Coordinates of C-alpha atoms and ligand atoms in Angstrom, one line a residue:
X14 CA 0.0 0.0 0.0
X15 CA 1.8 3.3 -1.1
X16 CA 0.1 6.4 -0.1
X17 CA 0.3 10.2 -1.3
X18 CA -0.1 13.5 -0.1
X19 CA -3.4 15.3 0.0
X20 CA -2.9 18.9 -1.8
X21 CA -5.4 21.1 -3.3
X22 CA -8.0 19.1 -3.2
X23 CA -6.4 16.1 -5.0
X24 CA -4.1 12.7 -3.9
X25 CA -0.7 13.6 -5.5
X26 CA 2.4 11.8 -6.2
X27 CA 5.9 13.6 -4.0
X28 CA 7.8 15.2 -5.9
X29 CA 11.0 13.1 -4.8
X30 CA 11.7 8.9 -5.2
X31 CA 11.9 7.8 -1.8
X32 CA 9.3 6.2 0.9
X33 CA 9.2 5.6 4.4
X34 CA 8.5 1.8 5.4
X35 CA 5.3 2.0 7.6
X36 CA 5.6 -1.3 9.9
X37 CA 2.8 -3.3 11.8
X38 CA 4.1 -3.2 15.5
X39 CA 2.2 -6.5 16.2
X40 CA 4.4 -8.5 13.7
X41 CA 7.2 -6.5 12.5
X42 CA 6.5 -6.3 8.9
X43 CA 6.2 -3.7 6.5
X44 CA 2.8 -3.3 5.3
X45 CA 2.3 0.2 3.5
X46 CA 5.2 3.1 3.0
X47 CA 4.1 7.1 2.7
X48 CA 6.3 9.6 0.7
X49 CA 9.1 11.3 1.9
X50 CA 7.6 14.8 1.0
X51 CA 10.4 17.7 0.5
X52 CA 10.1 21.2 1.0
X53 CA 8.5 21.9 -2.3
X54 CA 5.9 19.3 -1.5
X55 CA 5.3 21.3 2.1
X56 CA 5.4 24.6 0.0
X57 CA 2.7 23.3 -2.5
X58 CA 0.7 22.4 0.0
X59 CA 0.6 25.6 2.4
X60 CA 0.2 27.5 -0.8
X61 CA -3.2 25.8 -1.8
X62 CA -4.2 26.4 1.7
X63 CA -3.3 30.0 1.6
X64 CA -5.3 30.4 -1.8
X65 CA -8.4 28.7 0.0
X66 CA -8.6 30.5 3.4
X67 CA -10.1 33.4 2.0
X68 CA -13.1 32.0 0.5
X69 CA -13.5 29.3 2.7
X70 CA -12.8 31.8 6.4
X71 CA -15.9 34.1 4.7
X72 CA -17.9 31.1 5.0
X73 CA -20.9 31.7 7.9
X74 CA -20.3 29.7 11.1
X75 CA -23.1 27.6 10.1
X76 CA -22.1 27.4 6.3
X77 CA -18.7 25.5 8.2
X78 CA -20.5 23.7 10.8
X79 CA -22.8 21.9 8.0
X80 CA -19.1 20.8 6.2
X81 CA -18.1 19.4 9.7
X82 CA -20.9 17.6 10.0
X83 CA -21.0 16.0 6.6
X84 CA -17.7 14.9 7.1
X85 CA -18.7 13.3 10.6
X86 CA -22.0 11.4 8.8
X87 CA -18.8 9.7 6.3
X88 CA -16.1 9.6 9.0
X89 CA -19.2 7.8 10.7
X90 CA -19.8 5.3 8.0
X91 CA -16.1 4.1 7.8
X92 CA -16.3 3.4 12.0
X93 CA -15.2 -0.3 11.1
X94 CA -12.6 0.8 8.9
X95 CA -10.9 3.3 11.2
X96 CA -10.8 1.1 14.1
X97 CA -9.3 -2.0 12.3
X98 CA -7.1 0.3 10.2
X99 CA -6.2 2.7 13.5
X100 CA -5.6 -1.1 15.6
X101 CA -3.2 -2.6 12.5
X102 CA -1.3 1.0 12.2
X103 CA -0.7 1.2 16.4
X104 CA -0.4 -2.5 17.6
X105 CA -3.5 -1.5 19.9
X106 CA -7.0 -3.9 20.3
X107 CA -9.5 -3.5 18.0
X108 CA -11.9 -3.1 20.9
X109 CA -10.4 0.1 22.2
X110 CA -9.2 1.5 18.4
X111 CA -13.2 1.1 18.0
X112 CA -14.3 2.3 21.6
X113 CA -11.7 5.3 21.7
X114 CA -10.2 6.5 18.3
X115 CA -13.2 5.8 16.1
X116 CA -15.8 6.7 18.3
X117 CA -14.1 10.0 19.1
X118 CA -12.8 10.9 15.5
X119 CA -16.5 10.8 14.7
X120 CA -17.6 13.0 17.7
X121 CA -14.9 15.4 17.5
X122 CA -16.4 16.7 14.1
X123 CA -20.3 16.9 15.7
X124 CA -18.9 18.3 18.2
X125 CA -16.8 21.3 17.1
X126 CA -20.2 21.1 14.2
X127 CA -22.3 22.1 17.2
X128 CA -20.1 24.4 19.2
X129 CA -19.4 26.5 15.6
X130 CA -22.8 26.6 14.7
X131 CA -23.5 28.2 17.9
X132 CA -20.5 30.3 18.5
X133 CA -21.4 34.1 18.6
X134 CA -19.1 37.3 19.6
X135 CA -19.3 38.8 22.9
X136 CA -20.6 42.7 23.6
X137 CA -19.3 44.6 26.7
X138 CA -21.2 47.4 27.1
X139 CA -19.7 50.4 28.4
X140 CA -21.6 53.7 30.0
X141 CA -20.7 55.4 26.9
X142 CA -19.9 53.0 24.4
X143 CA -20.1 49.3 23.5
X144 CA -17.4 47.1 22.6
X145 CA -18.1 44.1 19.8
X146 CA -15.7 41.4 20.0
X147 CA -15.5 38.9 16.9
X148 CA -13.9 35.8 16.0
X149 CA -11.5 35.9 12.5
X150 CA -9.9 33.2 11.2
X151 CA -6.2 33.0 11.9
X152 CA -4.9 32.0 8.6
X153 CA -2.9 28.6 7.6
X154 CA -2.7 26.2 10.5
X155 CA 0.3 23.2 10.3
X156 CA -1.0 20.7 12.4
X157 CA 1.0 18.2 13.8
X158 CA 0.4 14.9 15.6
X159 CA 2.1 11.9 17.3
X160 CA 1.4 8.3 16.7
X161 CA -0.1 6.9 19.7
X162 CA -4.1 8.1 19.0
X163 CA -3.7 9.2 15.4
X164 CA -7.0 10.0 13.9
X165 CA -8.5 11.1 17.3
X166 CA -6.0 13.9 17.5
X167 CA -5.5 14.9 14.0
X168 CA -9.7 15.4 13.9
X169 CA -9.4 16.7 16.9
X170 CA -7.4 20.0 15.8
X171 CA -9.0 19.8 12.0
X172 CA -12.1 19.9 13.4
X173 CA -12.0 23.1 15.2
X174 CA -9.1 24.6 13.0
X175 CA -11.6 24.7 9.6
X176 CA -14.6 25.4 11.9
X177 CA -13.0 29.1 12.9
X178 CA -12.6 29.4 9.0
X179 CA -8.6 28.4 8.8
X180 CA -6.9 25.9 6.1
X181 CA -4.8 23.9 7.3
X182 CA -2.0 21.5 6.4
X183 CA -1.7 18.5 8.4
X184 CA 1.2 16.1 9.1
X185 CA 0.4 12.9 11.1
X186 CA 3.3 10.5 12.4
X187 CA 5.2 8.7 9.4
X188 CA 4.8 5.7 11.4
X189 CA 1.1 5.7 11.9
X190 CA -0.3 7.5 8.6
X191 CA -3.4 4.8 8.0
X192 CA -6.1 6.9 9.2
X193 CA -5.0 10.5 7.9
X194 CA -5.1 9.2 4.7
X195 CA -8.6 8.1 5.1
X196 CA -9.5 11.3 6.7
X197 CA -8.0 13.0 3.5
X198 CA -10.2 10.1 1.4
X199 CA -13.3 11.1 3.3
X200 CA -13.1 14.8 2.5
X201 CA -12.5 14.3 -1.0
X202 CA -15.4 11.6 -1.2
X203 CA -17.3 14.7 0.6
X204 CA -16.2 17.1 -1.8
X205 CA -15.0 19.7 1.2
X206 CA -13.4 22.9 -1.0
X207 CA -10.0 22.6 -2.5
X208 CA -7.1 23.6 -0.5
X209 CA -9.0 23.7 2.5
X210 CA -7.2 20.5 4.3
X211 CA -4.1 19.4 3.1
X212 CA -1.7 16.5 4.0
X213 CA 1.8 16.0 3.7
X214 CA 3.6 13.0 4.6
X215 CA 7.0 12.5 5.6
X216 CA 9.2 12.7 8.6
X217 CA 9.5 15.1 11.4
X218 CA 12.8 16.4 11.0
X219 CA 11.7 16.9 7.1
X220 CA 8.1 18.0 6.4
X221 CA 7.6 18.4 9.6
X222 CA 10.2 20.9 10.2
X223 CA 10.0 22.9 7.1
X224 CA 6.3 23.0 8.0
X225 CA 6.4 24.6 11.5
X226 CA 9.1 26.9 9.9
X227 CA 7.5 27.7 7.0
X228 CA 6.9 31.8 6.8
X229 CA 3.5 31.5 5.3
X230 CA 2.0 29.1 7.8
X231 CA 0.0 31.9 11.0
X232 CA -0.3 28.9 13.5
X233 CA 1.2 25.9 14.8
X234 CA -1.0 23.0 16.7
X235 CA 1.7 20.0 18.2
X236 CA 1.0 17.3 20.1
X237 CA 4.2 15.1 21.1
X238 CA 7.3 14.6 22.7
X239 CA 8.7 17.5 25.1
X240 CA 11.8 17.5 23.4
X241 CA 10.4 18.0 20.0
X242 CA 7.9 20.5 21.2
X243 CA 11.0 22.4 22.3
X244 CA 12.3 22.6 18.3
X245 CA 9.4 23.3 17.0
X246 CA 8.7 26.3 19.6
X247 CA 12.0 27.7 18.7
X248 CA 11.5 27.6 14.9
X249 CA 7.6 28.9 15.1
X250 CA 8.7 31.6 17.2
X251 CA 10.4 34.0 14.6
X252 CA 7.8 34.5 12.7
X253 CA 5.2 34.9 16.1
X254 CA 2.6 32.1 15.0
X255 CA 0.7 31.4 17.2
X256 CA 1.4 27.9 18.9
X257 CA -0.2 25.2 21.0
X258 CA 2.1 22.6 22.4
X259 CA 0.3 19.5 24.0
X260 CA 3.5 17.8 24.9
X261 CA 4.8 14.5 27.3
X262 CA 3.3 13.5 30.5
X263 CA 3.9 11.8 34.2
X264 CA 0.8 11.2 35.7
X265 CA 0.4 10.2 39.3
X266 CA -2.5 8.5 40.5
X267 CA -3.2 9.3 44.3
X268 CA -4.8 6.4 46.3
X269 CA -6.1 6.7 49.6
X270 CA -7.0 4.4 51.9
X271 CA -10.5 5.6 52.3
X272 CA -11.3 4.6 48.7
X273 CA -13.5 1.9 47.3
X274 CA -10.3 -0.5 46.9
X275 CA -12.3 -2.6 44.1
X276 CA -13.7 0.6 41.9
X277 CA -9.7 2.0 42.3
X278 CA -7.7 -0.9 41.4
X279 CA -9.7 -1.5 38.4
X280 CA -9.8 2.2 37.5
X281 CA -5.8 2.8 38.5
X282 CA -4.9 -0.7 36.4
X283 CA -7.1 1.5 33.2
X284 CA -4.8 4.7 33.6
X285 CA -1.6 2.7 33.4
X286 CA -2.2 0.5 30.8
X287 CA -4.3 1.4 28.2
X288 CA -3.1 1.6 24.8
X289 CA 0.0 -0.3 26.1
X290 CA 0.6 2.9 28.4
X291 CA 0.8 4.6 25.5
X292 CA -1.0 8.1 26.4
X293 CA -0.1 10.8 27.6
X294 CA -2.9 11.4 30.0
X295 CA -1.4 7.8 31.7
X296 CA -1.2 7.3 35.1
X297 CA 2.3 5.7 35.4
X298 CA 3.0 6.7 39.2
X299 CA 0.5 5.3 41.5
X300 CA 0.9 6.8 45.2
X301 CA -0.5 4.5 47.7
X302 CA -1.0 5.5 51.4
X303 CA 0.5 3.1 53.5
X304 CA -2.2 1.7 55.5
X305 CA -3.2 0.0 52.7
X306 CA -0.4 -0.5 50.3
X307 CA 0.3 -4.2 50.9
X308 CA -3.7 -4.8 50.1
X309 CA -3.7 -2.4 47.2
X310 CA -0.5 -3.7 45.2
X311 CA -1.7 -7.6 45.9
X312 CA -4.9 -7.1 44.4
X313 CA -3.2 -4.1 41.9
X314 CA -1.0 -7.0 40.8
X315 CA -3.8 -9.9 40.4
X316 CA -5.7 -7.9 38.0
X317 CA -2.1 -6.5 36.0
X318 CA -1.8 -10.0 35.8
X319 CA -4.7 -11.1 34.3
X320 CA -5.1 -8.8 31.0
X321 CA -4.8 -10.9 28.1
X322 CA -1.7 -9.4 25.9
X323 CA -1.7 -10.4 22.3
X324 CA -3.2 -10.5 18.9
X325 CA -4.6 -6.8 18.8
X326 CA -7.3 -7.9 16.0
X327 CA -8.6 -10.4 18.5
X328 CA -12.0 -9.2 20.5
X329 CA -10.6 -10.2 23.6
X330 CA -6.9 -8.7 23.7
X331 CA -6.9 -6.2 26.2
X332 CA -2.8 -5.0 25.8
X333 CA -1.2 -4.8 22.2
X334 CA 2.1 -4.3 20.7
X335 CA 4.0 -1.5 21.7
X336 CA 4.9 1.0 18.5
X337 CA 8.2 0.3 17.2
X338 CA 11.3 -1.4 17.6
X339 CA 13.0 1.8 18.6
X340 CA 10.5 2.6 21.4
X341 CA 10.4 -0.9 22.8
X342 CA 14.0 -0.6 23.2
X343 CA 13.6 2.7 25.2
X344 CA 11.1 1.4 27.5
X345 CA 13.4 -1.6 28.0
X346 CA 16.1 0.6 28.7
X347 CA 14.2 2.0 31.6
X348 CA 13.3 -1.2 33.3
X349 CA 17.4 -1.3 32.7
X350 CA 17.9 1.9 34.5
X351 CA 15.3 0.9 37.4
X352 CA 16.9 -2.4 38.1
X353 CA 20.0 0.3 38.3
X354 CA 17.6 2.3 40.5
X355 CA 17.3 -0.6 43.6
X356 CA 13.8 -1.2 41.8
X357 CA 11.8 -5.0 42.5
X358 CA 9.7 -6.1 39.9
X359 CA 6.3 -6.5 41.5
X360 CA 5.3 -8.1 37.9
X361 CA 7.0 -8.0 34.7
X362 CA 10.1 -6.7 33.9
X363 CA 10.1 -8.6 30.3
X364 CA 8.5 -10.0 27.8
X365 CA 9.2 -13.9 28.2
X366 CA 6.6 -15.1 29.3
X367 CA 3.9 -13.2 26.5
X368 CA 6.7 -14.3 23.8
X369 CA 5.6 -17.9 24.7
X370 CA 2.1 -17.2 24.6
X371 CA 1.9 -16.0 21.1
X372 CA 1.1 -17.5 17.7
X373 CA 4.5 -17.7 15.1
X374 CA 3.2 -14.6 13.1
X375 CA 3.6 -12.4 15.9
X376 CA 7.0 -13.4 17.0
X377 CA 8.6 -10.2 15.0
X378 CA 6.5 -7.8 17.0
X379 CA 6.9 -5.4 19.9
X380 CA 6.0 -7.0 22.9
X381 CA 6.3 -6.2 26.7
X382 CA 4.4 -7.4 29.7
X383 CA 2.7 -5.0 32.0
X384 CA 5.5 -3.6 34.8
X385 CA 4.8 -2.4 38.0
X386 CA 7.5 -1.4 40.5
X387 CA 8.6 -1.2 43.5
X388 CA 10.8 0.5 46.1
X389 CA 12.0 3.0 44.2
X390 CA 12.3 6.5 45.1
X391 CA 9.7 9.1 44.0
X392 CA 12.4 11.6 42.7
X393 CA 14.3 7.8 40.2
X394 CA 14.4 8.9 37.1
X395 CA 12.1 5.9 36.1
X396 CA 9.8 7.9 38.7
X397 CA 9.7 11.0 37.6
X398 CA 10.8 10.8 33.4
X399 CA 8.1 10.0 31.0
X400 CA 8.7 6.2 29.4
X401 CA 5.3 6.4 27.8
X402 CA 5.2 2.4 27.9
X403 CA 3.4 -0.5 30.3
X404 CA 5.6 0.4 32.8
X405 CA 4.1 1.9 36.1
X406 CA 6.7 2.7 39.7
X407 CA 4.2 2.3 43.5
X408 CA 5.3 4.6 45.9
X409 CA 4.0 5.2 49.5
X410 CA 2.9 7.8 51.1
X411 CA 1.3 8.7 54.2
X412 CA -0.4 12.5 54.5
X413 CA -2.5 14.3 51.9
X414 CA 0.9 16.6 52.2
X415 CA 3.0 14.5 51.4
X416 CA 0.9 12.8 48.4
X417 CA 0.7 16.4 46.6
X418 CA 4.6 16.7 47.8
X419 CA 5.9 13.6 45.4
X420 CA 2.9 14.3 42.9
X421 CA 4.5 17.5 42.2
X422 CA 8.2 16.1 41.8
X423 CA 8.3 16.1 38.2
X424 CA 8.7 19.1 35.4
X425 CA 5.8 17.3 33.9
X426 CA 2.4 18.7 34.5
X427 CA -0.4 17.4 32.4
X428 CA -3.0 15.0 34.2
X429 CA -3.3 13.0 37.3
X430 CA -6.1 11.0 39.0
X431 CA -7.3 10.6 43.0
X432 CA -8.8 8.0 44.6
X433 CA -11.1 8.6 47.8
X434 CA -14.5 8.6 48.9
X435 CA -14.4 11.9 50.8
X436 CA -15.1 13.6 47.7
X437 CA -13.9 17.5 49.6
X438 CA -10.3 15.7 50.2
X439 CA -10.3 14.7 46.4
X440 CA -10.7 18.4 44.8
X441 CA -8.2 19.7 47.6
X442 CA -6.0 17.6 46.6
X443 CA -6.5 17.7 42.7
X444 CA -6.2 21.8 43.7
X445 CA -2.9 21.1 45.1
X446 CA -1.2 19.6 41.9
X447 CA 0.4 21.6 39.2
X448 CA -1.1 20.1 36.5
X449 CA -3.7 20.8 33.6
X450 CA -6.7 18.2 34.5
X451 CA -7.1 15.8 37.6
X452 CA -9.9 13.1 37.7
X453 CA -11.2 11.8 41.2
X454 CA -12.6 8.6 40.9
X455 CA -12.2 8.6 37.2
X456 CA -9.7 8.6 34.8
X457 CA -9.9 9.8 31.2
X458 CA -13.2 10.8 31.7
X459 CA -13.6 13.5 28.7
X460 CA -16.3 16.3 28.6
X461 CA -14.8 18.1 25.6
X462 CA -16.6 21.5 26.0
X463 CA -13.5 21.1 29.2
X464 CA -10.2 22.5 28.9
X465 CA -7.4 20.1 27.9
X466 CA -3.4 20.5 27.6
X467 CA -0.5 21.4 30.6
X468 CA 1.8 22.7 32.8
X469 CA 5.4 22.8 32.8
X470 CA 7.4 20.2 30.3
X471 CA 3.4 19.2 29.9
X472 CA 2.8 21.6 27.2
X473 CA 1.4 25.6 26.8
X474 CA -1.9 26.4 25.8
X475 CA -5.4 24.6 26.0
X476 CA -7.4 23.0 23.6
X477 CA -11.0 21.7 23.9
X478 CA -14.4 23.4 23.6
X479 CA -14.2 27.2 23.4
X480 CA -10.7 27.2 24.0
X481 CA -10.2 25.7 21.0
X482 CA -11.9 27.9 19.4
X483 CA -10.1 30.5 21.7
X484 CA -6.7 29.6 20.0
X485 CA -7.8 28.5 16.4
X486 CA -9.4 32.6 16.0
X487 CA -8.1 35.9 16.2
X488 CA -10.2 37.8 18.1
X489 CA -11.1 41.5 17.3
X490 CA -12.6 44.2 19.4
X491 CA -14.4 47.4 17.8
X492 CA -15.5 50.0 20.3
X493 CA -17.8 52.1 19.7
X494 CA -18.6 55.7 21.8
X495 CA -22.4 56.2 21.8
Ligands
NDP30 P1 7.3 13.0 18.6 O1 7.5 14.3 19.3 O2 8.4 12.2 18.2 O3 6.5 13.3 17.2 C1 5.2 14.0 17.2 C2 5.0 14.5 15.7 O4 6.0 15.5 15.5 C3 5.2 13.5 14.7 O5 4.3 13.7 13.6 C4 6.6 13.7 14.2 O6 6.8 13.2 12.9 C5 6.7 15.2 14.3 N1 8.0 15.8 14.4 C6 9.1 15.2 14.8 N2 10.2 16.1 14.8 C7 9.7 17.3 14.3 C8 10.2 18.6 14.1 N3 11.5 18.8 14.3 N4 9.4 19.5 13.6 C9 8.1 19.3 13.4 N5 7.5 18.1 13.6 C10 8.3 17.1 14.1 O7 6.2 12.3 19.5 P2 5.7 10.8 19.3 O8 5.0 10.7 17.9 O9 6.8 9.9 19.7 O10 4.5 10.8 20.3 C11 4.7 10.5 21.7 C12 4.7 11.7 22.5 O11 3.5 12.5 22.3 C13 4.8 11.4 24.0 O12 5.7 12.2 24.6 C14 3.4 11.8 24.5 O13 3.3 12.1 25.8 C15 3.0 12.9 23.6 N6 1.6 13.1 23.5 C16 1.0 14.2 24.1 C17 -0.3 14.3 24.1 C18 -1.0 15.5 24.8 O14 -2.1 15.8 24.5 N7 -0.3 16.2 25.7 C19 -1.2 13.4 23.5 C20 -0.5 12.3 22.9 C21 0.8 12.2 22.9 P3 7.5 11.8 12.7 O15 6.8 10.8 13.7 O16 7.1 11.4 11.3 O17 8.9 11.9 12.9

């Protein structure tokens, strides 16, 4: 399967000869490879965007909000074929690419449909005067996005981005490019304007690069990596885009001993592993308070131990492949460093045991068994660094204090989770974090009219509901004397 960039309204070959392998993470093998787009190929493409905006960003709100939901009614009617597509692509089950990433690539588009279609300016009156404030399009967005929920968060800025009236060029992961090519299929099927969404494949030190750089693009959305978010905030700052970084995370989840141990475990075990511990949103450092941290990790570690790892097209896998070769090795390398670290392997620790487990055509895949840790100390680097894998470090605590103390011992500041059933001691302590969003009782429980993004090495800027359509406008305020 060879794909192509999305310009102008058209697929269309890259201008140079060479591909990218894209590999299936649950068996190693090259199955599909996407251009290596150059810098003419990013040019071309922000240029059809440019000549689109204006056409397309005089457009009403509702004249925009009927294209997003056209595009949801076909995004809905390929459901099956994003979440098989999305599970082959990531090395994740089909029950959670169809329960997560389908469901919410769909419902990003109603919803940023509805929240458009409604959207009005705001008037301040004044004794002697009243002030009008109005949303304008910013211009050409590059949108950026990592590999762990592609589709999800590529809709998830597209959405909103074309909604406020922008055109936008998009470049998804080169290792997880399945879905953005059906997005790109689905829009033309639609017939959305020319121009108006573009997609160039490629790497991130390539396309990517040139396209955060590029002088003709007015905004930047990124979602990754904290050390990439760092290049491509210096090289969007020259030219003052505007940027929103959703970056890396270390999430604690904060048990205490007052909670309903059965609802938490279960709910704890969900924020460490899903999608292979592959979000960023994961709780990977659970804080236990003591007086009921031998109870918590036995039964934390009977149900870790239970999740059935393997084929991710089966219904019943629970934990896929990890992404890559390279990034199993990193997460490997951290078990590494936590052995280093005076770290015990409450479970885990590597991937024998799955290895023998699985069928002969997924023996070249990226496997690891869930990890959980013990006795390391909250301020290990396997503590407080991001490894963005199925590996989770325990730590005790014993005051509220002292709980919001180690929470906060990371330059990471994006989600967390607590676990109580004194629901007053759950907000003061989600008030004490630095962080962007805390759940008690919950975890990844998304209202997306909420605010979402971080803190610190989390990230700058929010997204979601009216603050994304807070950062994907300009706003513009005419006062007027009476
Ligand atoms: P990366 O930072 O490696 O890549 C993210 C995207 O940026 C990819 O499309 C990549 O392209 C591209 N890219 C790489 N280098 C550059 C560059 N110099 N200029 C412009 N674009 C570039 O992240 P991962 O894909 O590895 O994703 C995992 C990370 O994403 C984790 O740290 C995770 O926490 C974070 N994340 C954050 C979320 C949030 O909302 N805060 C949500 C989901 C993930 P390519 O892959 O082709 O090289």
């Amino acid at each position: 399967m060879d794909l192509m960039n999305y310009v102008d309204g058209k697929f269309q070959a890259h201008t140079g000869e060479e591909w990218l392998d894209v590999v299936e993470p649950a068996t190693g093998r090259q199955f599909a490879r996407v251009p290596l787009s150059s810098p003419s190929d990013v040019d071309s493409a922000i240029l059809a965007a440019r000549r689109a905006q204006p056409e397309w960003g005089g457009l009403s709100h509702s004249e925009r909000a009927d294209w997003l939901e056209i595009i949801a009614d076909e995004l809905e009617s390929r459901y099956e074929d994003i979440a098989s597509l999305e599970s082959r692509d990531t090395g994740k089950p089909i029950s959670l690419a169809r329960a997560v990433d389908a469901n919410r690539s769909v419902a990003n588009f109603r919803f940023f449909a509805d929240m458009i279609r409604d959207h009005r300016g705001e008037v301040f009156e004044m004794a002697d005067a009243d002030n009008f404030v109005t949303y304008r399009p910013v211009g050409v967005g590059a949108l950026i996005t990592p590999w762990n929920l592609p589709l999800y968060l590529l809709s998830w800025k597209v959405a909103p981005a074309i909604g406020m009236g922008n055109t936008v060029v998009c470049k998804p992961s080169e290792m997880t490019p399945l879905t953005a090519n059906l997005l790109m299929e689905v829009i033309d099927k639609v017939g959305l304007p020319s121009g108006v969404v573009n997609l160039v494949h490629g790497n991130g030190d390539g396309a990517g690069s040139c396209l955060v750089s590029h002088s003709d693009v007015d905004l930047v959305s990124f979602t990754g990596g904290t050390s990439t978010g760092a290049k491509v905030a210096a090289s969007a700052s020259p030219h003052f885009k505007k940027i929103s970084l959703e970056l890396g995370g270390k999430n604690s989840s904060i048990v205490f001993a007052d909670c309903d141990l059965k609802k938490t475990i279960e709910g704890v075990g969900r924020a460490a592993f899903l999608n292979q511990g592959q979000i960023c949103l994961c709780g990977s450092r659970v804080l236990v308070q003591e007086s009921i941290y031998d109870e918590f990790v036995e039964g934390f570690i009977d149900s870790v131990e239970s999740l059935k790892i393997g084929d991710p097209s089966e219904e019943s896998t629970q934990l896929g492949a990890l992404i890559s070769s390279d990034h199993l090795q990193k997460v490997k390398e951290y078990v590494s460093i936590a052995k280093d670290e005076g770290g015990h392997f409450l479970t885990g620790g590597d991937d024998l045991k799955i290895r023998s487990s699985l069928s002969r055509d997924l023996e070249g895949g990226y496997w690891m068994a869930p990890t959980v840790i013990g006795g390391l100390s909250p301020d290990s680097r396997c503590s407080t660094e991001e490894i963005f894998g199925p590996v989770v470090t325990v730590h005790r605590f014993k005051t509220e204090e002292e709980a919001i103390e180690i929470a906060n011992g990371t330059r990471y500041g994006l989600a967390g989770s607590v676990w109580t059933e004194d629901l007053e001691k759950g907000r003061r302590v989600a008030e004490g974090i630095r962080t962007g969003m805390v759940w008690v009782n919950t975890w990844l429980h998304r209202d997306l009219r909420t605010p979402f993004g971080g803190v610190g090495d989390s990230g700058v800027g929010r997204e979601g509901g009216k603050w994304s359509l807070g950062f994907f406008s300009e706003t513009l305020n005419v006062c007027v004397k009476r």
